[in-house]
């Protein structure tokens, strides 16, 4: 493939010792070959992030954080066509980490005028134990519940396979795969490398959501960035009205070597943007709990 992009414009060059050993090379400009490749990808239902007209990066909307995440790129924020990893800091932070994953996907989704859906994949057994996505709660965050496609997978391996299929499709704004436990079966460098490469080709944001893991000693993956997410106390609005949802985020890994970036963010559902919380009292976070629990009368096996 490197020969295709070479300045010579030839896929092969004949050996100087035996010119007849290979067929004569057919000159072709790199731009022509790239256009041909783009047509092949388009015919197969795959698009590249460079061809879809959507910005290549998305951010939190906080200038300090987005500028710091630039790294070696030419744009602020995180690359959209990449794999990112979110860890619940503690088991009780699972709901906050899930909300952060959805809000990051929403920020990415807002970049596309077509507003494609978000694919959420979870293990059915873990969903029954911990609770499922709650449509009224999504609406409170400013997320249209109809924009979420939910897949119940029987186990972690099936969830990873479904995620691989979803990420290859350019019809999704983002694919979120929720995996529980310290060592989910099938989650390794090979599986995440496939997700990462598929995301680069399709331009689809790929997020791995982990709960019950050890953020300080995680499994090695091919994720571009890794974050720890925890619940944070909200600041009351006027007339002591409930404040915006708040999160403590901590960057654990970044492909460019950036490390240790942290902030307390609050989500403004009306503006669809995060803001850095200022002057928050350190009273300790109150973790959010799943709205639909295993003992809820409406909970049943899929």
mmCIF file of C-alpha atoms in Angstrom:
data_model
loop_
_atom_site.group_PDB
_atom_site.id
_atom_site.type_symbol
_atom_site.label_atom_id
_atom_site.label_comp_id
_atom_site.label_asym_id
_atom_site.label_seq_id
_atom_site.Cartn_x
_atom_site.Cartn_y
_atom_site.Cartn_z
ATOM 1 C CA UNK A 1 0.000 0.000 0.000
ATOM 2 C CA UNK A 2 2.920 2.346 0.595
ATOM 3 C CA UNK A 3 3.823 2.044 -3.041
ATOM 4 C CA UNK A 4 0.432 3.417 -4.031
ATOM 5 C CA UNK A 5 1.159 6.677 -2.250
ATOM 6 C CA UNK A 6 4.720 6.949 -3.532
ATOM 7 C CA UNK A 7 5.849 9.898 -5.593
ATOM 8 C CA UNK A 8 6.705 7.659 -8.524
ATOM 9 C CA UNK A 9 3.027 6.912 -9.074
ATOM 10 C CA UNK A 10 3.865 3.248 -9.851
ATOM 11 C CA UNK A 11 2.719 0.189 -7.937
ATOM 12 C CA UNK A 12 5.829 -1.784 -8.899
ATOM 13 C CA UNK A 13 9.198 -1.065 -10.428
ATOM 14 C CA UNK A 14 11.001 -3.637 -12.633
ATOM 15 C CA UNK A 15 14.202 -5.164 -11.347
ATOM 16 C CA UNK A 16 17.259 -3.523 -12.941
ATOM 17 C CA UNK A 17 18.877 -6.956 -13.287
ATOM 18 C CA UNK A 18 15.947 -8.570 -15.077
ATOM 19 C CA UNK A 19 13.573 -6.003 -16.601
ATOM 20 C CA UNK A 20 11.286 -8.721 -17.958
ATOM 21 C CA UNK A 21 10.801 -10.372 -14.567
ATOM 22 C CA UNK A 22 7.659 -8.340 -13.898
ATOM 23 C CA UNK A 23 5.062 -6.746 -16.183
ATOM 24 C CA UNK A 24 5.609 -3.129 -17.158
ATOM 25 C CA UNK A 25 4.324 -0.767 -14.472
ATOM 26 C CA UNK A 26 1.241 1.294 -15.295
ATOM 27 C CA UNK A 27 1.672 4.915 -14.251
ATOM 28 C CA UNK A 28 -1.028 6.189 -11.942
ATOM 29 C CA UNK A 29 -1.240 9.308 -9.845
ATOM 30 C CA UNK A 30 -1.778 8.924 -6.115
ATOM 31 C CA UNK A 31 -4.889 11.112 -6.308
ATOM 32 C CA UNK A 32 -6.429 8.762 -8.906
ATOM 33 C CA UNK A 33 -5.758 5.731 -6.714
ATOM 34 C CA UNK A 34 -7.183 7.442 -3.651
ATOM 35 C CA UNK A 35 -10.322 8.340 -5.594
ATOM 36 C CA UNK A 36 -10.646 4.728 -6.776
ATOM 37 C CA UNK A 37 -10.276 3.484 -3.190
ATOM 38 C CA UNK A 38 -12.917 5.963 -2.032
ATOM 39 C CA UNK A 39 -15.343 4.637 -4.667
ATOM 40 C CA UNK A 40 -14.723 1.065 -3.525
ATOM 41 C CA UNK A 41 -15.347 1.999 0.103
ATOM 42 C CA UNK A 42 -18.472 3.925 -0.826
ATOM 43 C CA UNK A 43 -19.810 0.933 -2.760
ATOM 44 C CA UNK A 44 -19.205 -1.300 0.264
ATOM 45 C CA UNK A 45 -21.130 1.028 2.569
ATOM 46 C CA UNK A 46 -18.023 2.359 4.313
ATOM 47 C CA UNK A 47 -17.013 5.985 4.300
ATOM 48 C CA UNK A 48 -13.895 7.664 5.533
ATOM 49 C CA UNK A 49 -13.997 10.507 8.013
ATOM 50 C CA UNK A 50 -12.330 12.738 5.413
ATOM 51 C CA UNK A 51 -15.141 12.221 2.896
ATOM 52 C CA UNK A 52 -18.274 12.607 5.045
ATOM 53 C CA UNK A 53 -18.056 16.377 5.500
ATOM 54 C CA UNK A 54 -18.222 16.096 9.310
ATOM 55 C CA UNK A 55 -15.453 17.628 11.481
ATOM 56 C CA UNK A 56 -12.727 15.124 12.309
ATOM 57 C CA UNK A 57 -12.676 16.034 16.020
ATOM 58 C CA UNK A 58 -15.250 16.671 18.721
ATOM 59 C CA UNK A 59 -14.777 18.307 22.092
ATOM 60 C CA UNK A 60 -16.360 18.861 25.462
ATOM 61 C CA UNK A 61 -16.973 22.521 24.684
ATOM 62 C CA UNK A 62 -14.500 23.617 27.376
ATOM 63 C CA UNK A 63 -11.676 25.565 25.740
ATOM 64 C CA UNK A 64 -9.013 24.625 28.312
ATOM 65 C CA UNK A 65 -9.669 20.912 27.954
ATOM 66 C CA UNK A 66 -10.247 20.797 24.204
ATOM 67 C CA UNK A 67 -7.060 22.773 23.524
ATOM 68 C CA UNK A 68 -5.036 20.485 25.796
ATOM 69 C CA UNK A 69 -6.388 17.415 23.971
ATOM 70 C CA UNK A 70 -5.087 18.717 20.648
ATOM 71 C CA UNK A 71 -1.855 16.782 21.125
ATOM 72 C CA UNK A 72 -0.157 16.352 17.764
ATOM 73 C CA UNK A 73 -3.354 16.943 15.800
ATOM 74 C CA UNK A 74 -4.423 20.120 14.004
ATOM 75 C CA UNK A 75 -7.803 20.300 15.715
ATOM 76 C CA UNK A 76 -8.896 20.679 19.323
ATOM 77 C CA UNK A 77 -10.647 17.868 21.140
ATOM 78 C CA UNK A 78 -10.702 14.128 20.518
ATOM 79 C CA UNK A 79 -10.675 12.372 17.137
ATOM 80 C CA UNK A 80 -14.132 11.208 16.127
ATOM 81 C CA UNK A 81 -12.902 8.279 14.035
ATOM 82 C CA UNK A 82 -11.215 6.519 16.939
ATOM 83 C CA UNK A 83 -11.713 4.219 19.914
ATOM 84 C CA UNK A 84 -11.953 5.752 23.386
ATOM 85 C CA UNK A 85 -12.338 4.106 26.774
ATOM 86 C CA UNK A 86 -14.326 5.253 29.819
ATOM 87 C CA UNK A 87 -13.974 3.693 33.275
ATOM 88 C CA UNK A 88 -16.354 4.174 36.203
ATOM 89 C CA UNK A 89 -14.034 5.246 39.013
ATOM 90 C CA UNK A 90 -16.012 3.104 41.466
ATOM 91 C CA UNK A 91 -18.814 0.618 40.952
ATOM 92 C CA UNK A 92 -21.337 3.204 42.205
ATOM 93 C CA UNK A 93 -20.165 5.571 39.429
ATOM 94 C CA UNK A 94 -21.455 3.259 36.698
ATOM 95 C CA UNK A 95 -24.459 5.457 35.925
ATOM 96 C CA UNK A 96 -22.337 8.621 35.750
ATOM 97 C CA UNK A 97 -19.843 6.939 33.408
ATOM 98 C CA UNK A 98 -22.713 5.729 31.219
ATOM 99 C CA UNK A 99 -24.147 9.254 31.112
ATOM 100 C CA UNK A 100 -20.730 10.657 30.137
ATOM 101 C CA UNK A 101 -20.429 8.136 27.294
ATOM 102 C CA UNK A 102 -23.878 9.089 26.010
ATOM 103 C CA UNK A 103 -23.138 12.808 26.259
ATOM 104 C CA UNK A 104 -19.846 12.432 24.406
ATOM 105 C CA UNK A 105 -21.736 10.533 21.709
ATOM 106 C CA UNK A 106 -24.350 13.306 21.676
ATOM 107 C CA UNK A 107 -21.653 15.958 21.204
ATOM 108 C CA UNK A 108 -20.306 13.934 18.290
ATOM 109 C CA UNK A 109 -23.803 13.320 16.904
ATOM 110 C CA UNK A 110 -24.545 17.050 16.872
ATOM 111 C CA UNK A 111 -21.722 17.569 14.369
ATOM 112 C CA UNK A 112 -23.653 15.717 11.669
ATOM 113 C CA UNK A 113 -26.651 17.467 10.096
ATOM 114 C CA UNK A 114 -28.257 14.076 9.538
ATOM 115 C CA UNK A 115 -28.044 13.338 13.301
ATOM 116 C CA UNK A 116 -27.450 9.576 12.913
ATOM 117 C CA UNK A 117 -28.371 7.232 15.777
ATOM 118 C CA UNK A 118 -26.181 5.902 18.574
ATOM 119 C CA UNK A 119 -25.762 2.147 19.005
ATOM 120 C CA UNK A 120 -25.653 0.975 22.643
ATOM 121 C CA UNK A 121 -24.528 -2.619 23.235
ATOM 122 C CA UNK A 122 -24.668 -4.307 26.635
ATOM 123 C CA UNK A 123 -24.569 -7.797 28.111
ATOM 124 C CA UNK A 124 -28.129 -8.890 28.872
ATOM 125 C CA UNK A 125 -27.234 -10.508 32.207
ATOM 126 C CA UNK A 126 -25.429 -7.424 33.472
ATOM 127 C CA UNK A 127 -28.257 -5.187 32.255
ATOM 128 C CA UNK A 128 -30.768 -7.219 34.245
ATOM 129 C CA UNK A 129 -28.618 -6.945 37.364
ATOM 130 C CA UNK A 130 -27.609 -3.288 37.120
ATOM 131 C CA UNK A 131 -30.469 -1.667 35.199
ATOM 132 C CA UNK A 132 -31.063 -0.500 31.646
ATOM 133 C CA UNK A 133 -31.189 2.824 29.862
ATOM 134 C CA UNK A 134 -34.156 4.851 31.125
ATOM 135 C CA UNK A 135 -35.899 6.954 28.416
ATOM 136 C CA UNK A 136 -37.174 9.734 30.775
ATOM 137 C CA UNK A 137 -33.650 10.050 32.177
ATOM 138 C CA UNK A 138 -32.219 10.346 28.666
ATOM 139 C CA UNK A 139 -34.738 13.084 27.890
ATOM 140 C CA UNK A 140 -33.664 14.979 31.020
ATOM 141 C CA UNK A 141 -30.128 14.996 29.638
ATOM 142 C CA UNK A 142 -31.373 16.419 26.348
ATOM 143 C CA UNK A 143 -30.969 13.117 24.496
ATOM 144 C CA UNK A 144 -33.773 11.862 22.275
ATOM 145 C CA UNK A 145 -34.484 8.264 23.411
ATOM 146 C CA UNK A 146 -35.499 7.408 19.835
ATOM 147 C CA UNK A 147 -31.920 8.154 18.744
ATOM 148 C CA UNK A 148 -30.578 5.177 20.760
ATOM 149 C CA UNK A 149 -30.516 1.686 19.260
ATOM 150 C CA UNK A 150 -30.116 -0.856 22.064
ATOM 151 C CA UNK A 151 -28.628 -4.322 21.533
ATOM 152 C CA UNK A 152 -28.743 -6.992 24.253
ATOM 153 C CA UNK A 153 -25.872 -9.440 23.764
ATOM 154 C CA UNK A 154 -25.748 -12.773 25.628
ATOM 155 C CA UNK A 155 -22.124 -12.313 26.701
ATOM 156 C CA UNK A 156 -19.041 -10.122 26.301
ATOM 157 C CA UNK A 157 -17.790 -11.914 23.183
ATOM 158 C CA UNK A 158 -21.128 -11.469 21.431
ATOM 159 C CA UNK A 159 -21.154 -7.811 22.507
ATOM 160 C CA UNK A 160 -17.719 -7.261 20.981
ATOM 161 C CA UNK A 161 -18.818 -8.922 17.741
ATOM 162 C CA UNK A 162 -21.912 -6.725 17.560
ATOM 163 C CA UNK A 163 -19.740 -3.670 18.234
ATOM 164 C CA UNK A 164 -17.372 -4.649 15.418
ATOM 165 C CA UNK A 165 -20.309 -4.810 12.997
ATOM 166 C CA UNK A 166 -21.697 -1.509 14.254
ATOM 167 C CA UNK A 167 -18.427 0.399 14.037
ATOM 168 C CA UNK A 168 -17.933 -0.699 10.435
ATOM 169 C CA UNK A 169 -21.171 1.041 9.515
ATOM 170 C CA UNK A 170 -21.052 4.738 8.734
ATOM 171 C CA UNK A 171 -24.772 4.925 9.524
ATOM 172 C CA UNK A 172 -23.994 5.313 13.250
ATOM 173 C CA UNK A 173 -22.864 8.473 14.996
ATOM 174 C CA UNK A 174 -21.283 6.377 17.737
ATOM 175 C CA UNK A 175 -21.115 2.840 19.066
ATOM 176 C CA UNK A 176 -21.000 2.355 22.846
ATOM 177 C CA UNK A 177 -20.171 -1.083 24.198
ATOM 178 C CA UNK A 178 -20.722 -1.629 27.921
ATOM 179 C CA UNK A 179 -18.582 -4.320 29.556
ATOM 180 C CA UNK A 180 -18.526 -5.187 33.257
ATOM 181 C CA UNK A 181 -15.864 -6.800 35.424
ATOM 182 C CA UNK A 182 -12.094 -6.576 35.611
ATOM 183 C CA UNK A 183 -11.441 -8.982 32.745
ATOM 184 C CA UNK A 184 -14.330 -9.218 30.280
ATOM 185 C CA UNK A 185 -13.949 -12.272 28.073
ATOM 186 C CA UNK A 186 -12.679 -11.389 24.616
ATOM 187 C CA UNK A 187 -11.520 -7.869 25.491
ATOM 188 C CA UNK A 188 -7.880 -7.678 24.426
ATOM 189 C CA UNK A 189 -5.505 -5.818 22.145
ATOM 190 C CA UNK A 190 -6.622 -7.766 19.074
ATOM 191 C CA UNK A 191 -10.333 -7.050 19.537
ATOM 192 C CA UNK A 192 -9.810 -3.378 20.328
ATOM 193 C CA UNK A 193 -7.363 -2.995 17.461
ATOM 194 C CA UNK A 194 -10.113 -4.183 15.110
ATOM 195 C CA UNK A 195 -12.530 -1.668 16.583
ATOM 196 C CA UNK A 196 -9.954 1.107 16.276
ATOM 197 C CA UNK A 197 -9.177 0.357 12.625
ATOM 198 C CA UNK A 198 -12.872 0.083 11.744
ATOM 199 C CA UNK A 199 -13.551 3.432 13.427
ATOM 200 C CA UNK A 200 -10.786 5.058 11.396
ATOM 201 C CA UNK A 201 -12.298 3.770 8.150
ATOM 202 C CA UNK A 202 -15.967 4.494 8.852
ATOM 203 C CA UNK A 203 -15.574 7.696 10.860
ATOM 204 C CA UNK A 204 -17.791 6.226 13.602
ATOM 205 C CA UNK A 205 -16.960 7.135 17.192
ATOM 206 C CA UNK A 206 -16.305 3.989 19.235
ATOM 207 C CA UNK A 207 -16.569 4.024 23.043
ATOM 208 C CA UNK A 208 -15.832 1.193 25.474
ATOM 209 C CA UNK A 209 -17.644 1.715 28.769
ATOM 210 C CA UNK A 210 -16.152 -0.231 31.681
ATOM 211 C CA UNK A 211 -17.615 -0.775 35.142
ATOM 212 C CA UNK A 212 -16.180 -2.883 37.945
ATOM 213 C CA UNK A 213 -12.711 -2.463 36.440
ATOM 214 C CA UNK A 214 -9.513 -1.062 37.924
ATOM 215 C CA UNK A 215 -8.900 2.299 36.184
ATOM 216 C CA UNK A 216 -5.372 2.499 37.584
ATOM 217 C CA UNK A 217 -4.440 -0.964 36.285
ATOM 218 C CA UNK A 218 -6.670 -1.595 33.261
ATOM 219 C CA UNK A 219 -6.401 -4.238 30.592
ATOM 220 C CA UNK A 220 -4.201 -3.114 27.675
ATOM 221 C CA UNK A 221 -6.261 -1.906 24.727
ATOM 222 C CA UNK A 222 -5.794 0.019 21.489
ATOM 223 C CA UNK A 223 -7.905 2.946 22.724
ATOM 224 C CA UNK A 224 -6.782 6.403 21.647
ATOM 225 C CA UNK A 225 -7.710 7.814 25.057
ATOM 226 C CA UNK A 226 -8.714 6.388 28.433
ATOM 227 C CA UNK A 227 -10.763 8.265 31.032
ATOM 228 C CA UNK A 228 -11.920 7.770 34.587
ATOM 229 C CA UNK A 229 -15.384 9.171 35.384
ATOM 230 C CA UNK A 230 -16.989 9.770 38.792
ATOM 231 C CA UNK A 231 -20.137 11.466 40.038
ATOM 232 C CA UNK A 232 -19.738 15.010 41.359
ATOM 233 C CA UNK A 233 -22.022 17.300 43.394
ATOM 234 C CA UNK A 234 -24.119 19.770 41.428
ATOM 235 C CA UNK A 235 -24.366 23.467 42.159
ATOM 236 C CA UNK A 236 -27.892 24.664 42.887
ATOM 237 C CA UNK A 237 -29.439 27.100 40.428
ATOM 238 C CA UNK A 238 -31.527 30.165 41.256
ATOM 239 C CA UNK A 239 -34.235 29.679 43.891
ATOM 240 C CA UNK A 240 -32.293 26.595 44.999
ATOM 241 C CA UNK A 241 -33.412 24.655 41.924
ATOM 242 C CA UNK A 242 -31.552 21.408 41.166
ATOM 243 C CA UNK A 243 -28.298 22.049 39.355
ATOM 244 C CA UNK A 244 -26.862 20.592 36.181
ATOM 245 C CA UNK A 245 -25.498 17.012 36.198
ATOM 246 C CA UNK A 246 -21.823 17.108 37.202
ATOM 247 C CA UNK A 247 -18.908 14.766 36.586
ATOM 248 C CA UNK A 248 -15.291 14.446 37.689
ATOM 249 C CA UNK A 249 -13.176 13.304 34.728
ATOM 250 C CA UNK A 250 -9.536 12.276 34.745
ATOM 251 C CA UNK A 251 -7.467 11.495 31.643
ATOM 252 C CA UNK A 252 -5.485 8.289 32.225
ATOM 253 C CA UNK A 253 -4.028 7.799 28.748
ATOM 254 C CA UNK A 254 -3.718 9.707 25.494
ATOM 255 C CA UNK A 255 -2.024 8.604 22.283
ATOM 256 C CA UNK A 256 0.128 11.751 22.224
ATOM 257 C CA UNK A 257 1.423 11.107 25.750
ATOM 258 C CA UNK A 258 -0.833 13.611 27.518
ATOM 259 C CA UNK A 259 -1.587 12.446 31.064
ATOM 260 C CA UNK A 260 -3.225 13.728 34.225
ATOM 261 C CA UNK A 261 -5.718 16.175 32.698
ATOM 262 C CA UNK A 262 -8.691 16.428 35.048
ATOM 263 C CA UNK A 263 -11.713 18.641 35.520
ATOM 264 C CA UNK A 264 -15.137 18.886 37.109
ATOM 265 C CA UNK A 265 -17.685 19.369 34.361
ATOM 266 C CA UNK A 266 -21.393 20.091 34.366
ATOM 267 C CA UNK A 267 -23.720 19.398 31.449
ATOM 268 C CA UNK A 268 -26.045 22.073 30.105
ATOM 269 C CA UNK A 269 -28.820 20.233 28.284
ATOM 270 C CA UNK A 270 -30.191 23.365 26.624
ATOM 271 C CA UNK A 271 -26.873 24.349 25.017
ATOM 272 C CA UNK A 272 -25.738 20.720 24.600
ATOM 273 C CA UNK A 273 -22.332 21.604 26.006
ATOM 274 C CA UNK A 274 -20.159 20.923 29.031
ATOM 275 C CA UNK A 275 -18.957 23.738 31.253
ATOM 276 C CA UNK A 276 -16.168 23.636 33.806
ATOM 277 C CA UNK A 277 -17.703 23.982 37.239
ATOM 278 C CA UNK A 278 -16.316 26.904 39.212
ATOM 279 C CA UNK A 279 -16.336 27.360 42.977
ATOM 280 C CA UNK A 280 -17.821 23.955 43.765
ATOM 281 C CA UNK A 281 -17.716 23.010 47.453
ATOM 282 C CA UNK A 282 -15.845 19.774 48.089
ATOM 283 C CA UNK A 283 -18.687 18.011 49.864
ATOM 284 C CA UNK A 284 -18.174 14.631 48.264
ATOM 285 C CA UNK A 285 -19.974 13.173 45.312
ATOM 286 C CA UNK A 286 -23.360 11.539 45.572
ATOM 287 C CA UNK A 287 -23.362 8.718 43.004
ATOM 288 C CA UNK A 288 -26.359 8.526 40.698
ATOM 289 C CA UNK A 289 -28.224 5.228 40.762
ATOM 290 C CA UNK A 290 -29.862 3.413 37.872
ATOM 291 C CA UNK A 291 -33.488 4.455 37.492
ATOM 292 C CA UNK A 292 -34.627 0.913 36.719
ATOM 293 C CA UNK A 293 -33.305 -1.608 39.236
ATOM 294 C CA UNK A 294 -33.449 -5.388 39.217
ATOM 295 C CA UNK A 295 -36.269 -5.371 41.754
ATOM 296 C CA UNK A 296 -38.381 -2.925 39.722
ATOM 297 C CA UNK A 297 -41.675 -4.444 38.585
ATOM 298 C CA UNK A 298 -41.029 -3.299 35.024
ATOM 299 C CA UNK A 299 -37.685 -5.114 34.799
ATOM 300 C CA UNK A 300 -37.695 -8.397 32.940
ATOM 301 C CA UNK A 301 -35.381 -10.510 30.882
ATOM 302 C CA UNK A 302 -35.040 -9.581 27.218
#
